[in-house]
Amino acid sequence: MKTVILFGAGSTIAQAYIAHLEKQSDVYQVICISSAMLASSSGDSKRPSSGSTMVTEHYQTDYSPESLKNIVADIAGQHIELHQVIIFNGQLHHPDTMPEKKLEEINRDYFNRLMHSNALVPMLCLQSLMSLLSHKTHCTITALSARVGSIQDNRSGGWYSYRASKAALNMLFKSAAIELARRAKNSQLILFHPGTTDTPLSRPFQKNVPAGKLFSPAFAAEQLFELTNNNPDLTADGEPVYIDWQGKRIPW
């Protein structure tokens, strides 16, 4: 049984990904970790129903290092075969704060909040997994990044905090990939841009999306699955892969 760990499992794309896994022929153990409770109790397990290929477990966390460490310690006790990790965590806007259009709109609290959600939390998730990784572990570890995190691709400016937080995530994954090449050489780090997907994160900005470029969560989940499970271009070579929903490389 292949084990998949999903951080931020309550997000729209994460839920679509779980639904997509259930359609696969392989049998998956899906461990859902989120700030909101997705089951009646922490660690609650659900055996697959008739025709299902999944076993699910749920853990609630505040994403503190202590909480994540305790969860992963419990998972480690199950002697799992870790196949994949996906970190869905991320934020763009809040009821009282939207992405900046000019320098005068840069706000310290908003900047720090996005840096924490988009860069630090994914790294704390990755940090917590180190006890599950070794040179024998063959798995992909994916975080949801964004094309706007590309320094080279930035042609329109603005969105200072969000761009900076995703660029920071990209750099952190770059450094982590170098370390994992020494400590868990068969682990592949991936930064995935799902495109503009119909989720609460993108909803305030959807009116400006060109026709045919607003993707459903199911489509984003399908592309994420294919590119992280059936992609012959993925090789654990000490380099993270920064790709969009089409599998095309994004410049750093």
PDB file of C-alpha atoms in Angstrom:
ATOM      1  CA  MET A   1       0.000   0.000   0.000  1.00  0.00           C
ATOM      2  CA  LYS A   2       1.375   3.398  -1.013  1.00  0.00           C
ATOM      3  CA  THR A   3       1.226   6.112   1.616  1.00  0.00           C
ATOM      4  CA  VAL A   4       0.408   9.687   0.599  1.00  0.00           C
ATOM      5  CA  ILE A   5       0.668  12.512   3.131  1.00  0.00           C
ATOM      6  CA  LEU A   6      -1.341  15.655   2.403  1.00  0.00           C
ATOM      7  CA  PHE A   7      -0.706  18.829   4.393  1.00  0.00           C
ATOM      8  CA  GLY A   8      -3.417  21.473   4.098  1.00  0.00           C
ATOM      9  CA  ALA A   9      -5.771  18.609   3.306  1.00  0.00           C
ATOM     10  CA  GLY A  10      -8.872  20.720   3.805  1.00  0.00           C
ATOM     11  CA  SER A  11      -8.128  22.936   0.811  1.00  0.00           C
ATOM     12  CA  THR A  12     -10.233  22.746  -2.339  1.00  0.00           C
ATOM     13  CA  ILE A  13      -7.475  21.258  -4.528  1.00  0.00           C
ATOM     14  CA  ALA A  14      -6.477  18.808  -1.796  1.00  0.00           C
ATOM     15  CA  GLN A  15     -10.031  17.502  -1.556  1.00  0.00           C
ATOM     16  CA  ALA A  16     -10.147  17.106  -5.342  1.00  0.00           C
ATOM     17  CA  TYR A  17      -6.816  15.255  -5.174  1.00  0.00           C
ATOM     18  CA  ILE A  18      -8.200  12.822  -2.610  1.00  0.00           C
ATOM     19  CA  ALA A  19     -11.182  12.174  -4.883  1.00  0.00           C
ATOM     20  CA  HIS A  20      -8.810  11.539  -7.789  1.00  0.00           C
ATOM     21  CA  LEU A  21      -6.726   9.077  -5.751  1.00  0.00           C
ATOM     22  CA  GLU A  22      -9.843   7.099  -4.977  1.00  0.00           C
ATOM     23  CA  LYS A  23     -10.321   6.438  -8.687  1.00  0.00           C
ATOM     24  CA  GLN A  24      -6.893   4.869  -9.148  1.00  0.00           C
ATOM     25  CA  SER A  25      -6.189   1.146  -9.371  1.00  0.00           C
ATOM     26  CA  ASP A  26      -3.387   1.307  -6.785  1.00  0.00           C
ATOM     27  CA  VAL A  27      -4.302   1.095  -3.113  1.00  0.00           C
ATOM     28  CA  TYR A  28      -3.409   4.241  -1.179  1.00  0.00           C
ATOM     29  CA  GLN A  29      -3.167   5.086   2.463  1.00  0.00           C
ATOM     30  CA  VAL A  30      -3.969   8.809   2.548  1.00  0.00           C
ATOM     31  CA  ILE A  31      -2.906  10.713   5.640  1.00  0.00           C
ATOM     32  CA  CYS A  32      -4.701  14.070   5.813  1.00  0.00           C
ATOM     33  CA  ILE A  33      -3.180  16.811   7.968  1.00  0.00           C
ATOM     34  CA  SER A  34      -4.975  20.119   8.373  1.00  0.00           C
ATOM     35  CA  SER A  35      -5.751  22.922  10.794  1.00  0.00           C
ATOM     36  CA  ALA A  36      -9.452  22.057  10.632  1.00  0.00           C
ATOM     37  CA  MET A  37     -10.659  18.679  11.778  1.00  0.00           C
ATOM     38  CA  LEU A  38     -11.655  16.481   8.842  1.00  0.00           C
ATOM     39  CA  ALA A  39     -12.807  13.533  10.938  1.00  0.00           C
ATOM     40  CA  SER A  40     -14.340  12.945  14.325  1.00  0.00           C
ATOM     41  CA  SER A  41     -11.044  12.539  16.153  1.00  0.00           C
ATOM     42  CA  SER A  42      -7.311  12.929  15.605  1.00  0.00           C
ATOM     43  CA  GLY A  43      -5.817   9.902  13.975  1.00  0.00           C
ATOM     44  CA  ASP A  44      -9.250   8.538  13.052  1.00  0.00           C
ATOM     45  CA  SER A  45      -8.944   5.845  10.375  1.00  0.00           C
ATOM     46  CA  LYS A  46     -11.409   4.905   7.697  1.00  0.00           C
ATOM     47  CA  ARG A  47     -11.081   1.573   5.938  1.00  0.00           C
ATOM     48  CA  PRO A  48     -11.953   1.534   2.242  1.00  0.00           C
ATOM     49  CA  SER A  49     -15.581   0.962   1.380  1.00  0.00           C
ATOM     50  CA  SER A  50     -16.613  -1.524  -1.273  1.00  0.00           C
ATOM     51  CA  GLY A  51     -14.859  -0.674  -4.521  1.00  0.00           C
ATOM     52  CA  SER A  52     -12.613   1.946  -2.892  1.00  0.00           C
ATOM     53  CA  THR A  53      -8.826   1.820  -3.069  1.00  0.00           C
ATOM     54  CA  MET A  54      -8.093   4.072  -0.092  1.00  0.00           C
ATOM     55  CA  VAL A  55      -7.530   4.036   3.609  1.00  0.00           C
ATOM     56  CA  THR A  56      -7.711   7.510   5.125  1.00  0.00           C
ATOM     57  CA  GLU A  57      -6.411   8.934   8.372  1.00  0.00           C
ATOM     58  CA  HIS A  58      -6.885  12.453   9.714  1.00  0.00           C
ATOM     59  CA  TYR A  59      -4.804  14.623  12.023  1.00  0.00           C
ATOM     60  CA  GLN A  60      -5.412  18.153  13.213  1.00  0.00           C
ATOM     61  CA  THR A  61      -2.482  20.527  13.682  1.00  0.00           C
ATOM     62  CA  ASP A  62      -1.657  24.143  14.409  1.00  0.00           C
ATOM     63  CA  TYR A  63       1.472  23.703  12.233  1.00  0.00           C
ATOM     64  CA  SER A  64       3.779  24.302  15.168  1.00  0.00           C
ATOM     65  CA  PRO A  65       6.981  22.215  15.062  1.00  0.00           C
ATOM     66  CA  GLU A  66       5.831  20.352  18.188  1.00  0.00           C
ATOM     67  CA  SER A  67       2.452  19.428  16.715  1.00  0.00           C
ATOM     68  CA  LEU A  68       3.934  18.287  13.404  1.00  0.00           C
ATOM     69  CA  LYS A  69       6.639  16.287  15.181  1.00  0.00           C
ATOM     70  CA  ASN A  70       4.045  14.408  17.231  1.00  0.00           C
ATOM     71  CA  ILE A  71       1.944  13.612  14.182  1.00  0.00           C
ATOM     72  CA  VAL A  72       4.898  12.316  12.172  1.00  0.00           C
ATOM     73  CA  ALA A  73       6.067  10.238  15.150  1.00  0.00           C
ATOM     74  CA  ASP A  74       2.672   8.548  15.173  1.00  0.00           C
ATOM     75  CA  ILE A  75       2.878   7.966  11.426  1.00  0.00           C
ATOM     76  CA  ALA A  76       6.401   6.555  11.719  1.00  0.00           C
ATOM     77  CA  GLY A  77       5.118   3.953  14.152  1.00  0.00           C
ATOM     78  CA  GLN A  78       2.965   2.499  11.382  1.00  0.00           C
ATOM     79  CA  HIS A  79       6.047   1.500   9.325  1.00  0.00           C
ATOM     80  CA  ILE A  80       4.613   3.036   6.177  1.00  0.00           C
ATOM     81  CA  GLU A  81       5.878   2.966   2.597  1.00  0.00           C
ATOM     82  CA  LEU A  82       6.049   6.712   1.915  1.00  0.00           C
ATOM     83  CA  HIS A  83       5.211   7.335  -1.722  1.00  0.00           C
ATOM     84  CA  GLN A  84       4.244  10.987  -1.927  1.00  0.00           C
ATOM     85  CA  VAL A  85       3.887  14.163   0.102  1.00  0.00           C
ATOM     86  CA  ILE A  86       1.964  17.224  -1.082  1.00  0.00           C
ATOM     87  CA  ILE A  87       1.884  20.514   0.802  1.00  0.00           C
ATOM     88  CA  PHE A  88      -1.236  22.450  -0.211  1.00  0.00           C
ATOM     89  CA  ASN A  89      -0.881  25.261   2.335  1.00  0.00           C
ATOM     90  CA  GLY A  90      -0.942  28.836   1.074  1.00  0.00           C
ATOM     91  CA  GLN A  91      -2.664  32.211   1.318  1.00  0.00           C
ATOM     92  CA  LEU A  92      -3.105  35.219  -0.952  1.00  0.00           C
ATOM     93  CA  HIS A  93      -5.668  37.573   0.553  1.00  0.00           C
ATOM     94  CA  HIS A  94      -7.672  38.231   3.690  1.00  0.00           C
ATOM     95  CA  PRO A  95     -10.964  40.039   4.306  1.00  0.00           C
ATOM     96  CA  ASP A  96      -9.102  43.233   5.154  1.00  0.00           C
ATOM     97  CA  THR A  97      -6.044  42.931   2.893  1.00  0.00           C
ATOM     98  CA  MET A  98      -5.603  42.346  -0.836  1.00  0.00           C
ATOM     99  CA  PRO A  99      -2.412  42.017  -2.918  1.00  0.00           C
ATOM    100  CA  GLU A 100      -0.569  45.296  -3.294  1.00  0.00           C
ATOM    101  CA  LYS A 101      -0.735  47.291  -6.519  1.00  0.00           C
ATOM    102  CA  LYS A 102       1.821  49.911  -5.481  1.00  0.00           C
ATOM    103  CA  LEU A 103       4.633  50.382  -2.985  1.00  0.00           C
ATOM    104  CA  GLU A 104       2.528  52.531  -0.660  1.00  0.00           C
ATOM    105  CA  GLU A 105       0.261  49.547  -0.003  1.00  0.00           C
ATOM    106  CA  ILE A 106       2.962  47.287   1.461  1.00  0.00           C
ATOM    107  CA  ASN A 107       1.809  46.303   4.947  1.00  0.00           C
ATOM    108  CA  ARG A 108       4.069  44.697   7.536  1.00  0.00           C
ATOM    109  CA  ASP A 109       1.427  42.405   9.043  1.00  0.00           C
ATOM    110  CA  TYR A 110       0.182  41.188   5.646  1.00  0.00           C
ATOM    111  CA  PHE A 111       3.753  40.602   4.447  1.00  0.00           C
ATOM    112  CA  ASN A 112       4.647  38.600   7.555  1.00  0.00           C
ATOM    113  CA  ARG A 113       1.411  36.614   7.381  1.00  0.00           C
ATOM    114  CA  LEU A 114       2.031  35.540   3.785  1.00  0.00           C
ATOM    115  CA  MET A 115       5.675  34.742   4.464  1.00  0.00           C
ATOM    116  CA  HIS A 116       4.579  32.511   7.319  1.00  0.00           C
ATOM    117  CA  SER A 117       1.795  30.744   5.393  1.00  0.00           C
ATOM    118  CA  ASN A 118       3.493  30.415   2.006  1.00  0.00           C
ATOM    119  CA  ALA A 119       7.149  29.890   2.925  1.00  0.00           C
ATOM    120  CA  LEU A 120       7.658  28.957   6.577  1.00  0.00           C
ATOM    121  CA  VAL A 121       4.771  26.519   7.049  1.00  0.00           C
ATOM    122  CA  PRO A 122       5.733  24.370   4.022  1.00  0.00           C
ATOM    123  CA  MET A 123       9.290  24.184   5.347  1.00  0.00           C
ATOM    124  CA  LEU A 124       8.096  23.181   8.801  1.00  0.00           C
ATOM    125  CA  CYS A 125       6.089  20.417   7.132  1.00  0.00           C
ATOM    126  CA  LEU A 126       9.180  19.283   5.234  1.00  0.00           C
ATOM    127  CA  GLN A 127      11.297  19.524   8.387  1.00  0.00           C
ATOM    128  CA  SER A 128       8.891  17.272  10.266  1.00  0.00           C
ATOM    129  CA  LEU A 129       9.219  14.545   7.630  1.00  0.00           C
ATOM    130  CA  MET A 130      12.953  14.006   7.963  1.00  0.00           C
ATOM    131  CA  SER A 131      12.550  10.991  10.248  1.00  0.00           C
ATOM    132  CA  LEU A 132      10.546   9.268   7.488  1.00  0.00           C
ATOM    133  CA  LEU A 133      13.174   9.817   4.787  1.00  0.00           C
ATOM    134  CA  SER A 134      16.305   7.871   3.973  1.00  0.00           C
ATOM    135  CA  HIS A 135      18.276   6.870   0.906  1.00  0.00           C
ATOM    136  CA  LYS A 136      15.852   3.930   0.551  1.00  0.00           C
ATOM    137  CA  THR A 137      12.802   6.189   0.407  1.00  0.00           C
ATOM    138  CA  HIS A 138      11.473   6.757  -3.103  1.00  0.00           C
ATOM    139  CA  CYS A 139       9.001   9.614  -2.951  1.00  0.00           C
ATOM    140  CA  THR A 140       8.058  12.991  -4.356  1.00  0.00           C
ATOM    141  CA  ILE A 141       7.542  15.969  -2.069  1.00  0.00           C
ATOM    142  CA  THR A 142       5.516  18.730  -3.708  1.00  0.00           C
ATOM    143  CA  ALA A 143       4.566  22.214  -2.548  1.00  0.00           C
ATOM    144  CA  LEU A 144       2.103  24.450  -4.352  1.00  0.00           C
ATOM    145  CA  SER A 145       4.078  27.418  -5.623  1.00  0.00           C
ATOM    146  CA  ALA A 146       3.029  29.960  -8.265  1.00  0.00           C
ATOM    147  CA  ARG A 147       4.380  31.417 -11.471  1.00  0.00           C
ATOM    148  CA  VAL A 148       4.420  34.847  -9.818  1.00  0.00           C
ATOM    149  CA  GLY A 149       7.203  33.511  -7.603  1.00  0.00           C
ATOM    150  CA  SER A 150       9.505  33.500 -10.622  1.00  0.00           C
ATOM    151  CA  ILE A 151      11.898  36.460 -10.539  1.00  0.00           C
ATOM    152  CA  GLN A 152      12.741  36.112 -14.222  1.00  0.00           C
ATOM    153  CA  ASP A 153       9.099  35.864 -15.287  1.00  0.00           C
ATOM    154  CA  ASN A 154       7.972  38.968 -13.371  1.00  0.00           C
ATOM    155  CA  ARG A 155       6.836  41.427 -16.048  1.00  0.00           C
ATOM    156  CA  SER A 156       3.949  43.205 -14.361  1.00  0.00           C
ATOM    157  CA  GLY A 157       5.182  43.919 -10.816  1.00  0.00           C
ATOM    158  CA  GLY A 158       2.846  44.417  -7.903  1.00  0.00           C
ATOM    159  CA  TRP A 159       1.661  41.701  -5.524  1.00  0.00           C
ATOM    160  CA  TYR A 160       4.837  42.304  -3.512  1.00  0.00           C
ATOM    161  CA  SER A 161       4.114  40.097  -0.511  1.00  0.00           C
ATOM    162  CA  TYR A 162       2.713  37.140  -2.446  1.00  0.00           C
ATOM    163  CA  ARG A 163       5.501  37.199  -5.032  1.00  0.00           C
ATOM    164  CA  ALA A 164       8.141  37.455  -2.311  1.00  0.00           C
ATOM    165  CA  SER A 165       6.656  34.608  -0.280  1.00  0.00           C
ATOM    166  CA  LYS A 166       6.518  32.231  -3.255  1.00  0.00           C
ATOM    167  CA  ALA A 167      10.032  33.220  -4.367  1.00  0.00           C
ATOM    168  CA  ALA A 168      11.163  32.490  -0.804  1.00  0.00           C
ATOM    169  CA  LEU A 169       9.480  29.080  -0.940  1.00  0.00           C
ATOM    170  CA  ASN A 170      11.270  28.333  -4.211  1.00  0.00           C
ATOM    171  CA  MET A 171      14.648  29.240  -2.706  1.00  0.00           C
ATOM    172  CA  LEU A 172      13.982  27.201   0.419  1.00  0.00           C
ATOM    173  CA  PHE A 173      13.107  24.148  -1.666  1.00  0.00           C
ATOM    174  CA  LYS A 174      16.266  24.680  -3.709  1.00  0.00           C
ATOM    175  CA  SER A 175      18.373  24.572  -0.548  1.00  0.00           C
ATOM    176  CA  ALA A 176      16.447  21.592   0.830  1.00  0.00           C
ATOM    177  CA  ALA A 177      16.987  19.638  -2.388  1.00  0.00           C
ATOM    178  CA  ILE A 178      20.741  20.025  -2.019  1.00  0.00           C
ATOM    179  CA  GLU A 179      20.553  18.709   1.535  1.00  0.00           C
ATOM    180  CA  LEU A 180      18.252  15.813   0.644  1.00  0.00           C
ATOM    181  CA  ALA A 181      20.678  14.714  -2.048  1.00  0.00           C
ATOM    182  CA  ARG A 182      23.018  13.919   0.843  1.00  0.00           C
ATOM    183  CA  ARG A 183      20.443  12.539   3.289  1.00  0.00           C
ATOM    184  CA  ALA A 184      17.650  10.977   1.189  1.00  0.00           C
ATOM    185  CA  LYS A 185      18.875  10.846  -2.374  1.00  0.00           C
ATOM    186  CA  ASN A 186      15.737   9.260  -3.841  1.00  0.00           C
ATOM    187  CA  SER A 187      13.438  12.045  -2.671  1.00  0.00           C
ATOM    188  CA  GLN A 188      12.388  14.466  -5.407  1.00  0.00           C
ATOM    189  CA  LEU A 189      11.263  17.986  -4.508  1.00  0.00           C
ATOM    190  CA  ILE A 190       8.689  19.632  -6.783  1.00  0.00           C
ATOM    191  CA  LEU A 191       7.238  23.143  -6.912  1.00  0.00           C
ATOM    192  CA  PHE A 192       3.908  23.056  -8.745  1.00  0.00           C
ATOM    193  CA  HIS A 193       1.955  25.962 -10.235  1.00  0.00           C
ATOM    194  CA  PRO A 194      -1.643  24.745 -10.749  1.00  0.00           C
ATOM    195  CA  GLY A 195      -2.697  27.738 -12.817  1.00  0.00           C
ATOM    196  CA  THR A 196      -5.673  29.865 -11.830  1.00  0.00           C
ATOM    197  CA  THR A 197      -8.036  27.376 -10.229  1.00  0.00           C
ATOM    198  CA  ASP A 198     -11.588  27.978  -9.073  1.00  0.00           C
ATOM    199  CA  THR A 199     -10.889  28.134  -5.335  1.00  0.00           C
ATOM    200  CA  PRO A 200     -11.468  30.716  -2.581  1.00  0.00           C
ATOM    201  CA  LEU A 201      -7.852  31.881  -3.060  1.00  0.00           C
ATOM    202  CA  SER A 202      -8.478  33.023  -6.647  1.00  0.00           C
ATOM    203  CA  ARG A 203     -12.134  34.038  -6.411  1.00  0.00           C
ATOM    204  CA  PRO A 204     -11.636  37.830  -6.087  1.00  0.00           C
ATOM    205  CA  PHE A 205      -9.489  37.829  -9.242  1.00  0.00           C
ATOM    206  CA  GLN A 206     -11.384  35.497 -11.559  1.00  0.00           C
ATOM    207  CA  LYS A 207     -13.070  38.211 -13.630  1.00  0.00           C
ATOM    208  CA  ASN A 208      -9.705  39.015 -15.223  1.00  0.00           C
ATOM    209  CA  VAL A 209      -8.896  35.420 -16.151  1.00  0.00           C
ATOM    210  CA  PRO A 210      -8.975  34.760 -19.938  1.00  0.00           C
ATOM    211  CA  ALA A 211     -11.576  32.349 -21.259  1.00  0.00           C
ATOM    212  CA  GLY A 212     -10.511  28.743 -20.810  1.00  0.00           C
ATOM    213  CA  LYS A 213      -7.822  29.610 -18.250  1.00  0.00           C
ATOM    214  CA  LEU A 214      -9.879  29.184 -15.078  1.00  0.00           C
ATOM    215  CA  PHE A 215      -9.403  25.542 -14.151  1.00  0.00           C
ATOM    216  CA  SER A 216     -11.609  23.331 -12.047  1.00  0.00           C
ATOM    217  CA  PRO A 217     -10.136  21.805  -8.882  1.00  0.00           C
ATOM    218  CA  ALA A 218     -10.632  18.369 -10.445  1.00  0.00           C
ATOM    219  CA  PHE A 219      -8.499  19.357 -13.447  1.00  0.00           C
ATOM    220  CA  ALA A 220      -5.753  20.788 -11.224  1.00  0.00           C
ATOM    221  CA  ALA A 221      -5.784  17.606  -9.142  1.00  0.00           C
ATOM    222  CA  GLU A 222      -5.571  15.381 -12.226  1.00  0.00           C
ATOM    223  CA  GLN A 223      -2.616  17.313 -13.630  1.00  0.00           C
ATOM    224  CA  LEU A 224      -0.896  17.297 -10.256  1.00  0.00           C
ATOM    225  CA  PHE A 225      -1.311  13.532 -10.028  1.00  0.00           C
ATOM    226  CA  GLU A 226      -0.027  12.851 -13.525  1.00  0.00           C
ATOM    227  CA  LEU A 227       2.978  15.165 -13.232  1.00  0.00           C
ATOM    228  CA  THR A 228       4.078  13.854  -9.845  1.00  0.00           C
ATOM    229  CA  ASN A 229       3.369  10.150 -10.424  1.00  0.00           C
ATOM    230  CA  ASN A 230       3.723   9.447 -14.140  1.00  0.00           C
ATOM    231  CA  ASN A 231       6.337  11.965 -15.221  1.00  0.00           C
ATOM    232  CA  PRO A 232       9.435  10.361 -16.819  1.00  0.00           C
ATOM    233  CA  ASP A 233      11.302  13.681 -16.533  1.00  0.00           C
ATOM    234  CA  LEU A 234      11.422  13.471 -12.732  1.00  0.00           C
ATOM    235  CA  THR A 235      14.804  12.302 -11.511  1.00  0.00           C
ATOM    236  CA  ALA A 236      16.120  12.689  -7.982  1.00  0.00           C
ATOM    237  CA  ASP A 237      19.280  14.598  -8.904  1.00  0.00           C
ATOM    238  CA  GLY A 238      19.533  17.116  -6.091  1.00  0.00           C
ATOM    239  CA  GLU A 239      17.549  19.724  -8.015  1.00  0.00           C
ATOM    240  CA  PRO A 240      13.949  20.752  -7.341  1.00  0.00           C
ATOM    241  CA  VAL A 241      11.561  20.837 -10.299  1.00  0.00           C
ATOM    242  CA  TYR A 242       9.569  24.057 -10.826  1.00  0.00           C
ATOM    243  CA  ILE A 243       6.715  23.319 -13.228  1.00  0.00           C
ATOM    244  CA  ASP A 244       3.254  24.466 -14.226  1.00  0.00           C
ATOM    245  CA  TRP A 245       0.099  22.399 -14.759  1.00  0.00           C
ATOM    246  CA  GLN A 246       1.267  21.473 -18.266  1.00  0.00           C
ATOM    247  CA  GLY A 247       4.563  20.096 -16.997  1.00  0.00           C
ATOM    248  CA  LYS A 248       6.468  23.030 -18.495  1.00  0.00           C
ATOM    249  CA  ARG A 249       9.469  24.322 -16.580  1.00  0.00           C
ATOM    250  CA  ILE A 250       9.103  27.782 -15.040  1.00  0.00           C
ATOM    251  CA  PRO A 251      12.239  29.980 -14.959  1.00  0.00           C
ATOM    252  CA  TRP A 252      13.512  30.673 -11.458  1.00  0.00           C
TER     253      TRP A 252
END
